Tab-separated table of C-alpha atoms in Angstrom:
chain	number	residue	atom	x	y	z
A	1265	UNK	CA	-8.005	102.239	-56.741
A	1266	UNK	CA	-8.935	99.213	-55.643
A	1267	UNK	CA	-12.872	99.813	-54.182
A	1268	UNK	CA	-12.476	97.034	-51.597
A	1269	UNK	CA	-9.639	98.654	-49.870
A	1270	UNK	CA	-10.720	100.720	-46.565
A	1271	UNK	CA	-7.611	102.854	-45.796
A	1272	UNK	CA	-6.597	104.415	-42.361
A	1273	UNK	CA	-7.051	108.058	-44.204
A	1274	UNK	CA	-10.542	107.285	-45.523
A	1275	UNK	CA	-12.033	105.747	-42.559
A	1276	UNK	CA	-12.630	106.662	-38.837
A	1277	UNK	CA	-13.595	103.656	-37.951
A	1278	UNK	CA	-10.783	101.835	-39.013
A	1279	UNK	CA	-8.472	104.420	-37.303
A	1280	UNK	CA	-10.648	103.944	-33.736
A	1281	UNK	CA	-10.087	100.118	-34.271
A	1282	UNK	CA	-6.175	100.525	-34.304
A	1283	UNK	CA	-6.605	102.600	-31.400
A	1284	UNK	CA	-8.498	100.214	-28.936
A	1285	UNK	CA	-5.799	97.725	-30.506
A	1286	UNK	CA	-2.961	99.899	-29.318
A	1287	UNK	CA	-4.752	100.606	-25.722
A	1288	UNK	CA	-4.879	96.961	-25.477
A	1289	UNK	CA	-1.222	96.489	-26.066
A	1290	UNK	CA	-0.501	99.133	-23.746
A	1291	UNK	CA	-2.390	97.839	-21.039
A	1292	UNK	CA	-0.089	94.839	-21.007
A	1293	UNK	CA	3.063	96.821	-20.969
A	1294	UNK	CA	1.766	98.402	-18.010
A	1295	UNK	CA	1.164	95.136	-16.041
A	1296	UNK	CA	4.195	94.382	-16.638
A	1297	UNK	CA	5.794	97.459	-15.690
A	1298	UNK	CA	3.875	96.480	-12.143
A	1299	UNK	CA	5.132	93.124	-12.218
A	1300	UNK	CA	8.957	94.403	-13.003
A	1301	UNK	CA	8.612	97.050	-10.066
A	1302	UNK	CA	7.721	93.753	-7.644
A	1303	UNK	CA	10.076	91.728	-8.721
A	1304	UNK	CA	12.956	94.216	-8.756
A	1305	UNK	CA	12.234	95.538	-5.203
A	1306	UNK	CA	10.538	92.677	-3.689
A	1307	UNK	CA	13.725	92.536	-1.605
A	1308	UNK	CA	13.190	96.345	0.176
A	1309	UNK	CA	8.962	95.967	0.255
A	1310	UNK	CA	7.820	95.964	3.812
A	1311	UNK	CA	6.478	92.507	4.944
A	1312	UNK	CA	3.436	93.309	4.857
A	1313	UNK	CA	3.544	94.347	1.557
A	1314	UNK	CA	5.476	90.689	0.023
A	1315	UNK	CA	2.719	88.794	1.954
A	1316	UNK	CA	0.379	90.408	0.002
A	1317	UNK	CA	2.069	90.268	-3.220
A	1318	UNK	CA	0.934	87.643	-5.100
A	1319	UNK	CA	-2.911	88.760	-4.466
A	1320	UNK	CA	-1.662	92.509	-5.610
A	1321	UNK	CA	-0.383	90.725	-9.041
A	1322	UNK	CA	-3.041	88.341	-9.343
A	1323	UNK	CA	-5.473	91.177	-9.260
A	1324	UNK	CA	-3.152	93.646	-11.729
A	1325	UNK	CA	-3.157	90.857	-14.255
A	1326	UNK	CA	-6.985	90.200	-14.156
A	1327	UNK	CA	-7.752	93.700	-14.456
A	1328	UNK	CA	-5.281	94.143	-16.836
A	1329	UNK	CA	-6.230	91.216	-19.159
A	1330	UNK	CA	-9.782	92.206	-19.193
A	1331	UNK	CA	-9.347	95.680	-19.987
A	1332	UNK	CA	-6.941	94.168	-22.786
A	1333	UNK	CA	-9.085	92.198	-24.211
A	1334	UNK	CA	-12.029	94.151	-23.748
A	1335	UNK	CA	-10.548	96.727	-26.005
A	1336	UNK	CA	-9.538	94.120	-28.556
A	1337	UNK	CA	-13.338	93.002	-28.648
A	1338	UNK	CA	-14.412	96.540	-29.586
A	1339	UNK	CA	-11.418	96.702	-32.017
A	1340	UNK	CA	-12.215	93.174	-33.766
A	1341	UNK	CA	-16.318	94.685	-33.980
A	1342	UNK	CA	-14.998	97.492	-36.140
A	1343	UNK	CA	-12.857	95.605	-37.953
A	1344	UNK	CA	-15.631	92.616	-38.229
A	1345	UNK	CA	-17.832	95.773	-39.664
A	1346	UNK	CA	-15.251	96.345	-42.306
A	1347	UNK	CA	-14.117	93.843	-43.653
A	1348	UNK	CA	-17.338	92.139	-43.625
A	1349	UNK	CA	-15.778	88.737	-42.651
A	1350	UNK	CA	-17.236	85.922	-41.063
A	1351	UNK	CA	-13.713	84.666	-38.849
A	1352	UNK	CA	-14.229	87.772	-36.900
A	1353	UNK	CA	-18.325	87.474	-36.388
A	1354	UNK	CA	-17.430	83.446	-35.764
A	1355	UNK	CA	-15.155	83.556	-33.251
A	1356	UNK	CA	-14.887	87.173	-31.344
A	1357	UNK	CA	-17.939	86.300	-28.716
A	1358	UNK	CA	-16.253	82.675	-28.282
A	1359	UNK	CA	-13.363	83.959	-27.157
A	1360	UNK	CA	-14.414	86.572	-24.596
A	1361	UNK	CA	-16.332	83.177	-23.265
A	1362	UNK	CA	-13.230	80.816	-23.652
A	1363	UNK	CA	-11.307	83.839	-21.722
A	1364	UNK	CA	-14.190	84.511	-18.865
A	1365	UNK	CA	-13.785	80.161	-18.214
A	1366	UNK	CA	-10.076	80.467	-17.783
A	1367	UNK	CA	-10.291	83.850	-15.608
A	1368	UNK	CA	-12.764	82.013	-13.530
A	1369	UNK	CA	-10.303	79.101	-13.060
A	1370	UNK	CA	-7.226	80.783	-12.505
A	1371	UNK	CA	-8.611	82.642	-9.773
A	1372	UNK	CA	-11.260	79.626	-8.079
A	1373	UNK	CA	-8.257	77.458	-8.413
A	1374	UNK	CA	-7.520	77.375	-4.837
A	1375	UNK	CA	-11.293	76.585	-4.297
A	1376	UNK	CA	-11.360	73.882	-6.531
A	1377	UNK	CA	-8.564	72.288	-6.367
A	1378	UNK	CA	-10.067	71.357	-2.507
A	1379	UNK	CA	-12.547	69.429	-4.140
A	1380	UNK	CA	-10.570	68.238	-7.497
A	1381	UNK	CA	-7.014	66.385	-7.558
A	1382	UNK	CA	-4.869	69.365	-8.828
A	1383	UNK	CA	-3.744	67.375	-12.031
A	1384	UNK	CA	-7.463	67.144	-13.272
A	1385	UNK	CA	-7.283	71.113	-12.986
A	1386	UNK	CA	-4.176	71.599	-14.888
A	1387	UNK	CA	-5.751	68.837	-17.891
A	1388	UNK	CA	-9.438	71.190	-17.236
A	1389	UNK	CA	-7.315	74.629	-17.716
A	1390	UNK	CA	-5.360	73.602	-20.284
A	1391	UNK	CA	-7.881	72.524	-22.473
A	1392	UNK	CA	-9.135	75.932	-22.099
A	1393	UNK	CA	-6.426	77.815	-22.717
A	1394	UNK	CA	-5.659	75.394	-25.947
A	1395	UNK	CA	-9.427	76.676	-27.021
A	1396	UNK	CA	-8.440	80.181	-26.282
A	1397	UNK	CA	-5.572	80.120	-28.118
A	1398	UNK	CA	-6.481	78.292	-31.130
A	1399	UNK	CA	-9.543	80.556	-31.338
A	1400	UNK	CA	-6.459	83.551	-31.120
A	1401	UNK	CA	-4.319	81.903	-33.429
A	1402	UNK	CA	-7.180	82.219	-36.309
A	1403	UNK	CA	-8.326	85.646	-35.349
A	1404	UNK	CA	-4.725	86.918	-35.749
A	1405	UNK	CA	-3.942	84.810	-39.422
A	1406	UNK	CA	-6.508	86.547	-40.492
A	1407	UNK	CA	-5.701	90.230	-39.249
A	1408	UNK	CA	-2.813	89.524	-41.229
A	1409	UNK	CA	-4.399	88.725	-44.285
A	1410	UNK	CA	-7.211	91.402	-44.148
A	1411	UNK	CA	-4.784	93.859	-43.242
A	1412	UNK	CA	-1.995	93.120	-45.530
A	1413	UNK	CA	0.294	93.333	-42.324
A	1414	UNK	CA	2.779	90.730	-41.990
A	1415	UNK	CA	3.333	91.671	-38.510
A	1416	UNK	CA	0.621	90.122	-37.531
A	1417	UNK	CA	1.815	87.336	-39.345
A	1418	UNK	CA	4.925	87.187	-37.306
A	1419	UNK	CA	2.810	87.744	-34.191
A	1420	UNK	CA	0.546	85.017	-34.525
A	1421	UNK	CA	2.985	82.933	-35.544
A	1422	UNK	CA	4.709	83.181	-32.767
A	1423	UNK	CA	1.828	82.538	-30.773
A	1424	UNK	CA	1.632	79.033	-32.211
A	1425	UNK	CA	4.979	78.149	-31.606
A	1426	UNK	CA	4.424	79.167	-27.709
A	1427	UNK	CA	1.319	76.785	-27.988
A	1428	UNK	CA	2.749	73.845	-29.388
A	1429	UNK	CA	5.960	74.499	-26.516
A	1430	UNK	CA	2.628	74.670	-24.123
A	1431	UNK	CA	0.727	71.842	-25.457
A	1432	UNK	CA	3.909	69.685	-25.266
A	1433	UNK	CA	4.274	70.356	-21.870
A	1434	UNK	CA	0.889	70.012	-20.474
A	1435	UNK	CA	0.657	66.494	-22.616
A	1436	UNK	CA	4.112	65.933	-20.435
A	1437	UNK	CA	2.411	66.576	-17.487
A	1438	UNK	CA	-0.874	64.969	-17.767
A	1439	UNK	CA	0.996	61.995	-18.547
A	1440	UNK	CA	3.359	61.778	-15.977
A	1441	UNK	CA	0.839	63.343	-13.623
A	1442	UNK	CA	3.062	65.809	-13.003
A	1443	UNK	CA	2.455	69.613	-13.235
A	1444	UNK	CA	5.262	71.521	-12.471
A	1445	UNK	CA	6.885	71.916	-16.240
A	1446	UNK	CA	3.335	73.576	-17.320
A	1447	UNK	CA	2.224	75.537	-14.034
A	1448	UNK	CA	6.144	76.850	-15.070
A	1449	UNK	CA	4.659	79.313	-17.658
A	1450	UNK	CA	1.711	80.452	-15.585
A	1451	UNK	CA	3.008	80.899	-11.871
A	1452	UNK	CA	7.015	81.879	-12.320
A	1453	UNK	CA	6.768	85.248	-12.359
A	1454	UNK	CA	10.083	86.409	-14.693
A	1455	UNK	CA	8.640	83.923	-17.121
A	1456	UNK	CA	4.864	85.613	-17.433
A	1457	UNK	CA	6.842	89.145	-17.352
A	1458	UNK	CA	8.651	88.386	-20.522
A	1459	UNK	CA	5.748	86.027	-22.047
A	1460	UNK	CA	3.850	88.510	-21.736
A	1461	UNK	CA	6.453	91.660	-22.294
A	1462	UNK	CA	7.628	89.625	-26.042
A	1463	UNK	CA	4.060	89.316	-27.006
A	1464	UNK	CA	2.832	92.899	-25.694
A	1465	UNK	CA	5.261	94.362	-28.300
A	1466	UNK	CA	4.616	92.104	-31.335
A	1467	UNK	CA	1.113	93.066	-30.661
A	1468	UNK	CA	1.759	96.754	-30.469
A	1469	UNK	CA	3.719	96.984	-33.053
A	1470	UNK	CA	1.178	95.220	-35.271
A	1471	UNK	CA	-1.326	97.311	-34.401
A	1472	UNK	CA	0.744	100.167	-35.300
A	1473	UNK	CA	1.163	99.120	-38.749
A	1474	UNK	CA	-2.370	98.729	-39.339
A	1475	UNK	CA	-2.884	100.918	-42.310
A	1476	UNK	CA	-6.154	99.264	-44.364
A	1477	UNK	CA	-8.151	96.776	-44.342
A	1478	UNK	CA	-9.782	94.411	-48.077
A	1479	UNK	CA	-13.323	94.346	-47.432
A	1480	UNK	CA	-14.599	90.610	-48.149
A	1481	UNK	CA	-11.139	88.773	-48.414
C-alpha cells in the first residue's frame, strides 16, 4: 500500500475535513433555499416585508458566505496538514483576505460609490473578485489532484469558464463604461440563485467523493 496515501478509513482528520467541506456546501443550498422562497412569493409578502427584501438577502448571503467559507478554511487547514502541500499553506489566508475586501465592498458600495464614479467601483471589485477567484481556481486544481477526485476537476473547471464569461464582461464594461452586463451576475437575483445553486452542488458533490488524500504530491 502505497505509504503516502491518507485514506478516509485511516484518518479522522481527513474525515472532519470532508465534513466542514460538506457544511460549507450546505450552507449555500440553504441561502438559496431563502433566496427561492423570496423570489417565489415576493408577489403575496406584505409591503413591508418586499421593502425590506433586498437588505434581508443581502444579509442571508453575507452570513451565509462567511460561514461557507469559514468552514472551507478549517477544511483546507486539515487538508494543508495532510498532504503537507505548500498551494494550500500559500494561498488559504490570501483568500479569506481577498474575500473580507470584496465583502467589505459589496456591502460599503452604496457609501462609496457617493464619493467614487460607480464604474471605478465595478473596475475596483472586479479586480478583486478576479484575485479571489484565481486564488479559488488553484486551490480547487489541486484538491483534485491531491485527492484523486475528478470532481473537483469538473468543479473548478467550471469555475474558470464562469471567470473568463466574467472577465469578458467586466473588460466589456470598463471599456464602454458601462456596467450593467457585469453588475448582471451580481445583482439579478434568479441569476445568483442558480450561480450559486450549479456551483453549491458541484461543490457538494465533490466533497462527497473525497475519499484520500497523497501526502506530498
Amino acid at each position: 500500500m502505497n505509504s503516502n496515501l491518507i485514506t478516509l478509513q485511516n484518518s479522522p482528520l481527513l474525515q472532519k475535513a470532508r465534513m466542514q467541506g460538506i457544511y460549507a456546501s450546505i450552507v449555500m443550498f440553504i441561502v438559496v433555499i431563502i433566496q427561492i422562497i423570496f423570489i417565489r412569493f415576493s408577489n403575496i409578502l406584505p409591503f413591508e416585508i418586499i421593502l425590506e427584501q433586498n437588505y434581508i438577502l443581502r444579509t442571508v448571503n453575507l452570513i451565509g458566505s462567511t460561514v461557507s467559507v469559514a468552514c472551507l478554511w478549517l477544511a483546507f487547514n486539515k487538508i494543508a496538514a495532510l498532504s503537507q502541500n505548500n498551494v494550500f499553506k500559500r494561498y488559504k489566508n490570501s483568500l479569506i483576505v481577498v474575500f473580507i475586501i470584496l465583502l467589505a465592498l459589496a456591502y460599503a458600495i452604496d457609501h462609496i460609490t457617493q464619493t467614487m464614479p460607480l464604474i471605478n467601483f465595478f473596475a475596483l471589485f472586479f479586480g478583486c473578485f478576479i484575485c479571489f477567484a484565481a486564488i479559488w481556481i488553484k486551490i480547487s486544481y489541486k484538491m483534485a489532484q491531491i485527492t484523486q477526485n475528478r470532481l473537483f476537476s469538473i468543479y473548478s473547471s467550471s469555475c474558470l469558464g464562469f471567470t473568463a464569461l466574467l472577465l469578458a464582461a467586466g473588460i466589456f464594461a470598463i471599456i464602454k463604461q458601462e456596467t450593467l452586463l457585469f453588475s448582471m451576475f451580481f445583482t439579478s437575483q434568479p441569476v445568483s440563485t442558480v450561480v450559486t445553486a450549479f456551483f453549491g452542488a458541484l461543490m457538494l458533490l465533490s466533497w462527497i467523493n473525497v475519499r484520500c488524500v497523497i501526502k506530498g504530491e
